[in-house]
Amino acid sequence: MQVIPARWGALAAAVLAVSLVAGCGGDSVQPAPAASTAPADPDPAAHMRTVLIDPGHNGGNDAKQMAKKVPDGRGHTKACNTTGTSTDAGYPEHRFNFYVAAEVRQLLISNGINVVVTRTNDTGVGPCVDARGKQAAEVNADAVVSIHADGAVPNGQGFHVIYPKPPLNTAQGAPSVSLATALRDALRGAGFPESNYAGKDGLVGRSDLAGLNFSKRPVAMVECANMRNPQEAVTVSNSVGQARYAQAIAVGILAWLRDHPPVSTTPSASAEPSAGSDGDRAQADESETSSSRTSASSKASARPKPTN
Ligand code: ZN
């Protein structure tokens, strides 16, 4: 079941009209034109690209679940999940993440992408962060993007995009760095400032996030803004600001997909992360959500339909 506020559909459509035409930095992304000369694809569903979108954190708090420790993928443990940070006025990160993710989803679907989300409501708990990372391979995602906002010092400002470092498998290496870079470029092109307190040039490599560590597909986590910064708190708390973030993220994902055509239908290869935990940084940051888990075979033709 999916619970998606009605405004999202209309808003996403409006954003798509503006955004994907305007593009970011001139990098317009539009629906692929119908091929008039190419033979019809006998099985178009088999060739759809799949993107796993993770609206970070839980909609609700559950003491029992939050007390649960799960592997972080590098030999440690961390909390299953949390509700994340909030603005000083109390606007919760999980809500921002969920709204932005829903709009990104609509934009990607409008561009012919199969989208799976890790949670389909903003009230429940779970799934744990390790499960969200594992879901990438379960749905045979081409790319995975986790959406968050940070809770840092008040004068900290700007976005940063996180990739797993050091990589635990092939997908976490160059493909994830390039995905993070595409998202960085899109956010930058949309006029968002790079972080003045985390990473360099809007990019950060981290080892402590289970959602990244357990992914066997190219993965990146976007920290859209610092919710504790007074100016950014305003932007993240309203639908116009949320739509701008969603637009930029969708543009970045579509640009990356365009530059990274499907490799094959072979299962993704790679090293297994060790069982461990997930250490978040200042505020928890990687919660992910529930969901639509599907057992997906690694064959493109067996890809599950969108579950959300
Ligand atoms: Zn977060």
PDB file of C-alpha atoms and ligand atoms in Angstrom:
ATOM      1  CA  MET A   1       0.000   0.000   0.000  1.00  0.00           C
ATOM      2  CA  GLN A   2       1.276   3.353  -0.709  1.00  0.00           C
ATOM      3  CA  VAL A   3       0.312   6.491   1.032  1.00  0.00           C
ATOM      4  CA  ILE A   4       1.185   9.366  -1.142  1.00  0.00           C
ATOM      5  CA  PRO A   5      -0.322  12.782  -0.549  1.00  0.00           C
ATOM      6  CA  ALA A   6      -2.366  13.977  -3.467  1.00  0.00           C
ATOM      7  CA  ARG A   7      -0.312  17.091  -3.829  1.00  0.00           C
ATOM      8  CA  TRP A   8       2.682  15.084  -4.860  1.00  0.00           C
ATOM      9  CA  GLY A   9       1.346  13.955  -8.139  1.00  0.00           C
ATOM     10  CA  ALA A  10       0.339  17.396  -9.314  1.00  0.00           C
ATOM     11  CA  LEU A  11       3.408  18.998  -7.898  1.00  0.00           C
ATOM     12  CA  ALA A  12       5.693  16.466  -9.425  1.00  0.00           C
ATOM     13  CA  ALA A  13       4.083  16.971 -12.793  1.00  0.00           C
ATOM     14  CA  ALA A  14       4.564  20.700 -12.506  1.00  0.00           C
ATOM     15  CA  VAL A  15       8.137  20.251 -11.451  1.00  0.00           C
ATOM     16  CA  LEU A  16       8.755  17.922 -14.311  1.00  0.00           C
ATOM     17  CA  ALA A  17       7.417  20.434 -16.781  1.00  0.00           C
ATOM     18  CA  VAL A  18       9.683  23.132 -15.476  1.00  0.00           C
ATOM     19  CA  SER A  19      12.588  21.200 -14.360  1.00  0.00           C
ATOM     20  CA  LEU A  20      13.300  18.637 -16.861  1.00  0.00           C
ATOM     21  CA  VAL A  21      13.062  21.210 -19.563  1.00  0.00           C
ATOM     22  CA  ALA A  22      15.170  23.720 -17.719  1.00  0.00           C
ATOM     23  CA  GLY A  23      17.423  20.961 -16.593  1.00  0.00           C
ATOM     24  CA  CYS A  24      20.351  21.706 -14.437  1.00  0.00           C
ATOM     25  CA  GLY A  25      23.205  23.662 -15.747  1.00  0.00           C
ATOM     26  CA  GLY A  26      21.770  23.315 -19.181  1.00  0.00           C
ATOM     27  CA  ASP A  27      21.702  19.587 -18.853  1.00  0.00           C
ATOM     28  CA  SER A  28      18.153  19.078 -19.824  1.00  0.00           C
ATOM     29  CA  VAL A  29      16.625  15.737 -19.193  1.00  0.00           C
ATOM     30  CA  GLN A  30      13.533  14.876 -21.039  1.00  0.00           C
ATOM     31  CA  PRO A  31      11.616  11.783 -21.775  1.00  0.00           C
ATOM     32  CA  ALA A  32      13.305   9.721 -24.403  1.00  0.00           C
ATOM     33  CA  PRO A  33      11.700  10.317 -27.758  1.00  0.00           C
ATOM     34  CA  ALA A  34       9.920   7.416 -29.268  1.00  0.00           C
ATOM     35  CA  ALA A  35      12.138   5.690 -31.748  1.00  0.00           C
ATOM     36  CA  SER A  36      10.327   5.868 -34.992  1.00  0.00           C
ATOM     37  CA  THR A  37      12.781   3.880 -37.011  1.00  0.00           C
ATOM     38  CA  ALA A  38      13.906   1.278 -34.550  1.00  0.00           C
ATOM     39  CA  PRO A  39      12.010  -1.965 -34.330  1.00  0.00           C
ATOM     40  CA  ALA A  40       9.522  -2.151 -31.518  1.00  0.00           C
ATOM     41  CA  ASP A  41      10.930  -3.455 -28.299  1.00  0.00           C
ATOM     42  CA  PRO A  42       9.277  -6.843 -27.801  1.00  0.00           C
ATOM     43  CA  ASP A  43       9.565  -6.573 -24.047  1.00  0.00           C
ATOM     44  CA  PRO A  44       9.931  -2.968 -22.951  1.00  0.00           C
ATOM     45  CA  ALA A  45       9.405  -3.779 -19.297  1.00  0.00           C
ATOM     46  CA  ALA A  46      12.491  -5.936 -19.377  1.00  0.00           C
ATOM     47  CA  HIS A  47      14.593  -2.961 -20.363  1.00  0.00           C
ATOM     48  CA  MET A  48      13.312  -0.454 -17.880  1.00  0.00           C
ATOM     49  CA  ARG A  49      15.884   0.981 -15.580  1.00  0.00           C
ATOM     50  CA  THR A  50      15.157   0.525 -11.917  1.00  0.00           C
ATOM     51  CA  VAL A  51      16.025   3.070  -9.253  1.00  0.00           C
ATOM     52  CA  LEU A  52      15.674   2.421  -5.547  1.00  0.00           C
ATOM     53  CA  ILE A  53      14.786   5.587  -3.666  1.00  0.00           C
ATOM     54  CA  ASP A  54      15.249   5.619   0.074  1.00  0.00           C
ATOM     55  CA  PRO A  55      13.365   8.277   2.005  1.00  0.00           C
ATOM     56  CA  GLY A  56      15.736   8.282   4.961  1.00  0.00           C
ATOM     57  CA  HIS A  57      14.619   7.378   8.467  1.00  0.00           C
ATOM     58  CA  ASN A  58      11.311   6.298   9.973  1.00  0.00           C
ATOM     59  CA  GLY A  59       8.064   8.135  10.030  1.00  0.00           C
ATOM     60  CA  GLY A  60       7.423   6.991  13.553  1.00  0.00           C
ATOM     61  CA  ASN A  61       9.447   6.251  16.609  1.00  0.00           C
ATOM     62  CA  ASP A  62       9.458   2.880  18.199  1.00  0.00           C
ATOM     63  CA  ALA A  63      11.652   2.463  21.243  1.00  0.00           C
ATOM     64  CA  LYS A  64      11.962  -1.247  20.775  1.00  0.00           C
ATOM     65  CA  GLN A  65      12.994  -0.973  17.194  1.00  0.00           C
ATOM     66  CA  MET A  66      15.306   1.921  17.829  1.00  0.00           C
ATOM     67  CA  ALA A  67      17.042  -0.051  20.542  1.00  0.00           C
ATOM     68  CA  LYS A  68      17.663  -2.845  18.127  1.00  0.00           C
ATOM     69  CA  LYS A  69      21.180  -3.040  16.817  1.00  0.00           C
ATOM     70  CA  VAL A  70      21.889  -4.139  13.313  1.00  0.00           C
ATOM     71  CA  PRO A  71      25.115  -4.791  11.403  1.00  0.00           C
ATOM     72  CA  ASP A  72      26.705  -1.778   9.747  1.00  0.00           C
ATOM     73  CA  GLY A  73      28.388  -3.831   7.074  1.00  0.00           C
ATOM     74  CA  ARG A  74      31.889  -3.250   8.370  1.00  0.00           C
ATOM     75  CA  GLY A  75      32.007  -5.308  11.526  1.00  0.00           C
ATOM     76  CA  HIS A  76      30.174  -3.020  13.895  1.00  0.00           C
ATOM     77  CA  THR A  77      26.583  -2.410  14.840  1.00  0.00           C
ATOM     78  CA  LYS A  78      24.322   0.596  14.951  1.00  0.00           C
ATOM     79  CA  ALA A  79      20.740   1.539  15.586  1.00  0.00           C
ATOM     80  CA  CYS A  80      18.137  -0.051  13.359  1.00  0.00           C
ATOM     81  CA  ASN A  81      16.756   3.331  12.457  1.00  0.00           C
ATOM     82  CA  THR A  82      15.579   6.650  13.834  1.00  0.00           C
ATOM     83  CA  THR A  83      13.328   9.513  12.844  1.00  0.00           C
ATOM     84  CA  GLY A  84      16.323  11.691  12.054  1.00  0.00           C
ATOM     85  CA  THR A  85      16.877  15.300  12.911  1.00  0.00           C
ATOM     86  CA  SER A  86      14.560  18.301  12.653  1.00  0.00           C
ATOM     87  CA  THR A  87      14.561  22.048  12.247  1.00  0.00           C
ATOM     88  CA  ASP A  88      14.618  24.153  15.393  1.00  0.00           C
ATOM     89  CA  ALA A  89      10.937  24.757  14.781  1.00  0.00           C
ATOM     90  CA  GLY A  90      10.293  21.044  14.817  1.00  0.00           C
ATOM     91  CA  TYR A  91       9.869  20.168  11.152  1.00  0.00           C
ATOM     92  CA  PRO A  92      11.086  16.572  11.048  1.00  0.00           C
ATOM     93  CA  GLU A  93      13.715  15.258   8.709  1.00  0.00           C
ATOM     94  CA  HIS A  94      11.756  12.072   8.012  1.00  0.00           C
ATOM     95  CA  ARG A  95       8.914  14.147   6.585  1.00  0.00           C
ATOM     96  CA  PHE A  96      11.220  16.195   4.382  1.00  0.00           C
ATOM     97  CA  ASN A  97      12.873  13.011   3.159  1.00  0.00           C
ATOM     98  CA  PHE A  98       9.556  11.357   2.448  1.00  0.00           C
ATOM     99  CA  TYR A  99       8.071  14.283   0.542  1.00  0.00           C
ATOM    100  CA  VAL A 100      11.175  14.854  -1.548  1.00  0.00           C
ATOM    101  CA  ALA A 101      11.452  11.141  -2.273  1.00  0.00           C
ATOM    102  CA  ALA A 102       7.832  10.993  -3.407  1.00  0.00           C
ATOM    103  CA  GLU A 103       8.425  13.809  -5.857  1.00  0.00           C
ATOM    104  CA  VAL A 104      11.635  12.274  -7.132  1.00  0.00           C
ATOM    105  CA  ARG A 105       9.697   9.074  -7.651  1.00  0.00           C
ATOM    106  CA  GLN A 106       7.061  10.827  -9.736  1.00  0.00           C
ATOM    107  CA  LEU A 107       9.668  12.575 -11.841  1.00  0.00           C
ATOM    108  CA  LEU A 108      11.538   9.353 -12.538  1.00  0.00           C
ATOM    109  CA  ILE A 109       8.363   7.465 -13.380  1.00  0.00           C
ATOM    110  CA  SER A 110       7.471  10.248 -15.792  1.00  0.00           C
ATOM    111  CA  ASN A 111      10.775   9.547 -17.494  1.00  0.00           C
ATOM    112  CA  GLY A 112      10.094   5.839 -17.874  1.00  0.00           C
ATOM    113  CA  ILE A 113      12.018   4.652 -14.851  1.00  0.00           C
ATOM    114  CA  ASN A 114      10.867   1.807 -12.655  1.00  0.00           C
ATOM    115  CA  VAL A 115      11.020   3.148  -9.107  1.00  0.00           C
ATOM    116  CA  VAL A 116      11.040   1.178  -5.884  1.00  0.00           C
ATOM    117  CA  VAL A 117      11.014   2.911  -2.520  1.00  0.00           C
ATOM    118  CA  THR A 118      12.237   1.608   0.813  1.00  0.00           C
ATOM    119  CA  ARG A 119       9.211   2.888   2.683  1.00  0.00           C
ATOM    120  CA  THR A 120       5.734   3.759   1.500  1.00  0.00           C
ATOM    121  CA  ASN A 121       4.406   5.755   4.430  1.00  0.00           C
ATOM    122  CA  ASP A 122       5.674   8.379   6.820  1.00  0.00           C
ATOM    123  CA  THR A 123       4.157   7.001   9.973  1.00  0.00           C
ATOM    124  CA  GLY A 124       5.569   3.555  10.535  1.00  0.00           C
ATOM    125  CA  VAL A 125       8.933   2.221  11.575  1.00  0.00           C
ATOM    126  CA  GLY A 126      11.536   0.340   9.643  1.00  0.00           C
ATOM    127  CA  PRO A 127      13.027  -1.151   7.742  1.00  0.00           C
ATOM    128  CA  CYS A 128      16.381  -1.081   9.442  1.00  0.00           C
ATOM    129  CA  VAL A 129      19.291   0.527   7.682  1.00  0.00           C
ATOM    130  CA  ASP A 130      21.007  -2.730   6.790  1.00  0.00           C
ATOM    131  CA  ALA A 131      17.833  -4.042   5.154  1.00  0.00           C
ATOM    132  CA  ARG A 132      17.576  -0.925   3.027  1.00  0.00           C
ATOM    133  CA  GLY A 133      21.081  -1.441   1.766  1.00  0.00           C
ATOM    134  CA  LYS A 134      20.366  -5.060   0.910  1.00  0.00           C
ATOM    135  CA  GLN A 135      17.221  -4.087  -0.937  1.00  0.00           C
ATOM    136  CA  ALA A 136      19.341  -2.602  -3.723  1.00  0.00           C
ATOM    137  CA  ALA A 137      20.285  -6.042  -4.987  1.00  0.00           C
ATOM    138  CA  GLU A 138      16.910  -7.552  -4.160  1.00  0.00           C
ATOM    139  CA  VAL A 139      15.181  -5.251  -6.613  1.00  0.00           C
ATOM    140  CA  ASN A 140      18.114  -5.311  -9.021  1.00  0.00           C
ATOM    141  CA  ALA A 141      18.388  -1.541  -8.930  1.00  0.00           C
ATOM    142  CA  ASP A 142      20.508   0.271 -11.465  1.00  0.00           C
ATOM    143  CA  ALA A 143      21.102   2.954  -8.877  1.00  0.00           C
ATOM    144  CA  VAL A 144      20.191   3.684  -5.278  1.00  0.00           C
ATOM    145  CA  VAL A 145      19.699   7.142  -3.822  1.00  0.00           C
ATOM    146  CA  SER A 146      19.017   7.803  -0.169  1.00  0.00           C
ATOM    147  CA  ILE A 147      17.498  11.171   0.647  1.00  0.00           C
ATOM    148  CA  HIS A 148      18.265  12.977   3.892  1.00  0.00           C
ATOM    149  CA  ALA A 149      18.805  16.351   5.489  1.00  0.00           C
ATOM    150  CA  ASP A 150      21.435  16.959   8.101  1.00  0.00           C
ATOM    151  CA  GLY A 151      21.438  18.348  11.617  1.00  0.00           C
ATOM    152  CA  ALA A 152      24.673  20.245  12.074  1.00  0.00           C
ATOM    153  CA  VAL A 153      25.937  23.443  13.643  1.00  0.00           C
ATOM    154  CA  PRO A 154      23.702  26.447  12.897  1.00  0.00           C
ATOM    155  CA  ASN A 155      26.223  28.211  10.714  1.00  0.00           C
ATOM    156  CA  GLY A 156      26.792  25.070   8.663  1.00  0.00           C
ATOM    157  CA  GLN A 157      25.142  25.371   5.299  1.00  0.00           C
ATOM    158  CA  GLY A 158      24.733  23.549   2.052  1.00  0.00           C
ATOM    159  CA  PHE A 159      24.346  20.047   0.671  1.00  0.00           C
ATOM    160  CA  HIS A 160      26.751  17.173   0.482  1.00  0.00           C
ATOM    161  CA  VAL A 161      26.497  13.831  -1.244  1.00  0.00           C
ATOM    162  CA  ILE A 162      27.928  10.755   0.437  1.00  0.00           C
ATOM    163  CA  TYR A 163      29.365   7.658  -1.210  1.00  0.00           C
ATOM    164  CA  PRO A 164      30.726   4.513   0.470  1.00  0.00           C
ATOM    165  CA  LYS A 165      34.432   4.674   1.210  1.00  0.00           C
ATOM    166  CA  PRO A 166      36.379   2.523   1.043  1.00  0.00           C
ATOM    167  CA  PRO A 167      34.209   0.484  -1.322  1.00  0.00           C
ATOM    168  CA  LEU A 168      33.207  -3.023  -0.281  1.00  0.00           C
ATOM    169  CA  ASN A 169      32.354  -4.163  -3.783  1.00  0.00           C
ATOM    170  CA  THR A 170      32.707  -3.038  -7.365  1.00  0.00           C
ATOM    171  CA  ALA A 171      29.436  -1.101  -7.425  1.00  0.00           C
ATOM    172  CA  GLN A 172      30.500   0.927  -4.401  1.00  0.00           C
ATOM    173  CA  GLY A 173      33.638   2.082  -6.193  1.00  0.00           C
ATOM    174  CA  ALA A 174      33.699   4.255  -9.285  1.00  0.00           C
ATOM    175  CA  PRO A 175      29.993   3.783 -10.119  1.00  0.00           C
ATOM    176  CA  SER A 176      28.940   5.126  -6.735  1.00  0.00           C
ATOM    177  CA  VAL A 177      31.396   8.000  -6.878  1.00  0.00           C
ATOM    178  CA  SER A 178      30.086   8.958 -10.296  1.00  0.00           C
ATOM    179  CA  LEU A 179      26.479   8.723  -9.062  1.00  0.00           C
ATOM    180  CA  ALA A 180      27.338  10.993  -6.137  1.00  0.00           C
ATOM    181  CA  THR A 181      29.078  13.352  -8.523  1.00  0.00           C
ATOM    182  CA  ALA A 182      26.085  13.467 -10.867  1.00  0.00           C
ATOM    183  CA  LEU A 183      23.835  14.318  -7.942  1.00  0.00           C
ATOM    184  CA  ARG A 184      26.318  16.948  -6.738  1.00  0.00           C
ATOM    185  CA  ASP A 185      26.436  18.493 -10.187  1.00  0.00           C
ATOM    186  CA  ALA A 186      22.644  18.596 -10.426  1.00  0.00           C
ATOM    187  CA  LEU A 187      22.228  20.184  -7.002  1.00  0.00           C
ATOM    188  CA  ARG A 188      24.960  22.647  -7.822  1.00  0.00           C
ATOM    189  CA  GLY A 189      23.325  23.394 -11.164  1.00  0.00           C
ATOM    190  CA  ALA A 190      20.029  24.023  -9.417  1.00  0.00           C
ATOM    191  CA  GLY A 191      21.665  26.712  -7.350  1.00  0.00           C
ATOM    192  CA  PHE A 192      22.109  24.906  -4.054  1.00  0.00           C
ATOM    193  CA  PRO A 193      25.330  25.689  -2.209  1.00  0.00           C
ATOM    194  CA  GLU A 194      27.843  22.975  -1.446  1.00  0.00           C
ATOM    195  CA  SER A 195      28.389  22.245   2.202  1.00  0.00           C
ATOM    196  CA  ASN A 196      30.680  24.568   4.103  1.00  0.00           C
ATOM    197  CA  TYR A 197      31.079  22.061   6.923  1.00  0.00           C
ATOM    198  CA  ALA A 198      31.272  18.566   5.410  1.00  0.00           C
ATOM    199  CA  GLY A 199      33.472  17.069   2.738  1.00  0.00           C
ATOM    200  CA  LYS A 200      34.995  18.800  -0.212  1.00  0.00           C
ATOM    201  CA  ASP A 201      33.244  20.105  -3.296  1.00  0.00           C
ATOM    202  CA  GLY A 202      29.961  18.728  -2.029  1.00  0.00           C
ATOM    203  CA  LEU A 203      31.217  15.138  -1.813  1.00  0.00           C
ATOM    204  CA  VAL A 204      31.999  12.977   1.215  1.00  0.00           C
ATOM    205  CA  GLY A 205      33.233   9.388   1.411  1.00  0.00           C
ATOM    206  CA  ARG A 206      32.077   7.550   4.529  1.00  0.00           C
ATOM    207  CA  SER A 207      32.410   4.062   5.926  1.00  0.00           C
ATOM    208  CA  ASP A 208      29.831   4.176   8.703  1.00  0.00           C
ATOM    209  CA  LEU A 209      26.526   4.051   6.865  1.00  0.00           C
ATOM    210  CA  ALA A 210      24.914   0.632   6.647  1.00  0.00           C
ATOM    211  CA  GLY A 211      22.565   1.660   3.881  1.00  0.00           C
ATOM    212  CA  LEU A 212      25.593   2.328   1.733  1.00  0.00           C
ATOM    213  CA  ASN A 213      27.767  -0.500   3.009  1.00  0.00           C
ATOM    214  CA  PHE A 214      25.234  -3.184   2.222  1.00  0.00           C
ATOM    215  CA  SER A 215      24.448  -1.979  -1.262  1.00  0.00           C
ATOM    216  CA  LYS A 216      25.610  -4.062  -4.167  1.00  0.00           C
ATOM    217  CA  ARG A 217      24.470  -1.443  -6.610  1.00  0.00           C
ATOM    218  CA  PRO A 218      25.768   2.071  -7.252  1.00  0.00           C
ATOM    219  CA  VAL A 219      24.615   4.061  -4.261  1.00  0.00           C
ATOM    220  CA  ALA A 220      24.744   7.600  -2.905  1.00  0.00           C
ATOM    221  CA  MET A 221      23.153   9.483  -0.045  1.00  0.00           C
ATOM    222  CA  VAL A 222      22.131  13.086  -0.432  1.00  0.00           C
ATOM    223  CA  GLU A 223      22.237  15.359   2.586  1.00  0.00           C
ATOM    224  CA  CYS A 224      20.176  18.092   1.013  1.00  0.00           C
ATOM    225  CA  ALA A 225      20.711  20.801   3.588  1.00  0.00           C
ATOM    226  CA  ASN A 226      21.399  21.539   7.236  1.00  0.00           C
ATOM    227  CA  MET A 227      18.057  21.660   8.995  1.00  0.00           C
ATOM    228  CA  ARG A 228      19.639  23.519  11.907  1.00  0.00           C
ATOM    229  CA  ASN A 229      20.639  26.391   9.694  1.00  0.00           C
ATOM    230  CA  PRO A 230      17.950  29.100   9.960  1.00  0.00           C
ATOM    231  CA  GLN A 231      17.831  29.842   6.227  1.00  0.00           C
ATOM    232  CA  GLU A 232      17.899  26.242   5.089  1.00  0.00           C
ATOM    233  CA  ALA A 233      15.315  25.324   7.712  1.00  0.00           C
ATOM    234  CA  VAL A 234      12.849  27.496   5.830  1.00  0.00           C
ATOM    235  CA  THR A 235      13.688  25.927   2.484  1.00  0.00           C
ATOM    236  CA  VAL A 236      13.360  22.340   3.647  1.00  0.00           C
ATOM    237  CA  SER A 237      10.103  22.972   5.477  1.00  0.00           C
ATOM    238  CA  ASN A 238       8.009  24.091   2.539  1.00  0.00           C
ATOM    239  CA  SER A 239       6.755  22.404  -0.581  1.00  0.00           C
ATOM    240  CA  VAL A 240       8.463  24.803  -2.965  1.00  0.00           C
ATOM    241  CA  GLY A 241      11.851  24.125  -1.471  1.00  0.00           C
ATOM    242  CA  GLN A 242      11.173  20.396  -1.367  1.00  0.00           C
ATOM    243  CA  ALA A 243      10.217  20.439  -5.033  1.00  0.00           C
ATOM    244  CA  ARG A 244      13.475  22.171  -5.917  1.00  0.00           C
ATOM    245  CA  TYR A 245      15.477  19.469  -4.175  1.00  0.00           C
ATOM    246  CA  ALA A 246      13.424  16.740  -5.813  1.00  0.00           C
ATOM    247  CA  GLN A 247      13.900  18.258  -9.221  1.00  0.00           C
ATOM    248  CA  ALA A 248      17.649  18.485  -8.819  1.00  0.00           C
ATOM    249  CA  ILE A 249      17.923  14.932  -7.510  1.00  0.00           C
ATOM    250  CA  ALA A 250      15.825  13.567 -10.370  1.00  0.00           C
ATOM    251  CA  VAL A 251      17.931  15.438 -12.894  1.00  0.00           C
ATOM    252  CA  GLY A 252      21.089  14.006 -11.349  1.00  0.00           C
ATOM    253  CA  ILE A 253      19.753  10.451 -11.381  1.00  0.00           C
ATOM    254  CA  LEU A 254      18.555  10.706 -14.968  1.00  0.00           C
ATOM    255  CA  ALA A 255      21.885  12.159 -16.071  1.00  0.00           C
ATOM    256  CA  TRP A 256      23.741   9.307 -14.400  1.00  0.00           C
ATOM    257  CA  LEU A 257      21.464   6.671 -15.925  1.00  0.00           C
ATOM    258  CA  ARG A 258      21.953   8.206 -19.334  1.00  0.00           C
ATOM    259  CA  ASP A 259      25.706   8.040 -18.931  1.00  0.00           C
ATOM    260  CA  HIS A 260      25.638   4.523 -17.518  1.00  0.00           C
ATOM    261  CA  PRO A 261      23.649   2.247 -19.789  1.00  0.00           C
ATOM    262  CA  PRO A 262      22.740  -1.192 -18.503  1.00  0.00           C
ATOM    263  CA  VAL A 263      25.759  -3.411 -18.360  1.00  0.00           C
ATOM    264  CA  SER A 264      24.069  -6.745 -18.620  1.00  0.00           C
ATOM    265  CA  THR A 265      21.640  -8.956 -16.832  1.00  0.00           C
ATOM    266  CA  THR A 266      24.300 -10.708 -14.886  1.00  0.00           C
ATOM    267  CA  PRO A 267      24.096 -10.584 -11.138  1.00  0.00           C
ATOM    268  CA  SER A 268      26.132  -7.856  -9.620  1.00  0.00           C
ATOM    269  CA  ALA A 269      29.358  -9.086  -8.463  1.00  0.00           C
ATOM    270  CA  SER A 270      31.093  -8.236  -5.421  1.00  0.00           C
ATOM    271  CA  ALA A 271      32.493  -8.657  -2.135  1.00  0.00           C
ATOM    272  CA  GLU A 272      30.181  -9.171   0.717  1.00  0.00           C
ATOM    273  CA  PRO A 273      30.225  -6.587   3.387  1.00  0.00           C
ATOM    274  CA  SER A 274      31.020  -7.958   6.753  1.00  0.00           C
ATOM    275  CA  ALA A 275      28.323  -7.984   9.318  1.00  0.00           C
ATOM    276  CA  GLY A 276      28.546  -4.888  11.298  1.00  0.00           C
ATOM    277  CA  SER A 277      26.794  -1.775  12.214  1.00  0.00           C
ATOM    278  CA  ASP A 278      26.139   1.595  11.157  1.00  0.00           C
ATOM    279  CA  GLY A 279      27.443   4.520  12.766  1.00  0.00           C
ATOM    280  CA  ASP A 280      25.817   7.674  12.026  1.00  0.00           C
ATOM    281  CA  ARG A 281      27.442  10.953  12.298  1.00  0.00           C
ATOM    282  CA  ALA A 282      26.070  13.693  14.311  1.00  0.00           C
ATOM    283  CA  GLN A 283      22.499  12.881  13.744  1.00  0.00           C
ATOM    284  CA  ALA A 284      21.471   9.613  12.589  1.00  0.00           C
ATOM    285  CA  ASP A 285      21.548   9.515   9.109  1.00  0.00           C
ATOM    286  CA  GLU A 286      20.742   6.723   7.327  1.00  0.00           C
ATOM    287  CA  SER A 287      17.608   5.361   8.363  1.00  0.00           C
ATOM    288  CA  GLU A 288      15.656   3.880   5.696  1.00  0.00           C
ATOM    289  CA  THR A 289      12.363   2.446   5.495  1.00  0.00           C
ATOM    290  CA  SER A 290      10.285  -0.259   4.842  1.00  0.00           C
ATOM    291  CA  SER A 291       9.133  -1.941   2.420  1.00  0.00           C
ATOM    292  CA  SER A 292       8.405  -3.005  -0.595  1.00  0.00           C
ATOM    293  CA  ARG A 293      10.611  -5.810  -0.546  1.00  0.00           C
ATOM    294  CA  THR A 294      10.533  -7.935  -3.486  1.00  0.00           C
ATOM    295  CA  SER A 295      12.580 -10.800  -4.219  1.00  0.00           C
ATOM    296  CA  ALA A 296      13.955  -9.861  -7.472  1.00  0.00           C
ATOM    297  CA  SER A 297      15.948 -12.013  -9.626  1.00  0.00           C
ATOM    298  CA  SER A 298      18.925 -10.412 -11.107  1.00  0.00           C
ATOM    299  CA  LYS A 299      17.611 -10.906 -14.562  1.00  0.00           C
ATOM    300  CA  ALA A 300      16.260  -7.780 -16.070  1.00  0.00           C
ATOM    301  CA  SER A 301      13.354  -9.668 -17.480  1.00  0.00           C
ATOM    302  CA  ALA A 302      12.371 -10.722 -14.032  1.00  0.00           C
ATOM    303  CA  ARG A 303      12.475  -7.317 -12.513  1.00  0.00           C
ATOM    304  CA  PRO A 304       9.615  -6.606 -10.201  1.00  0.00           C
ATOM    305  CA  LYS A 305       7.108  -3.995 -10.998  1.00  0.00           C
ATOM    306  CA  PRO A 306       7.213  -0.859  -8.929  1.00  0.00           C
ATOM    307  CA  THR A 307       6.023  -1.716  -5.513  1.00  0.00           C
ATOM    308  CA  ASN A 308       5.037   1.663  -4.412  1.00  0.00           C
TER     309      ASN A 308
HETATM  310 ZN    ZN B   1      19.195  11.606   7.959  1.00  0.00          ZN
END
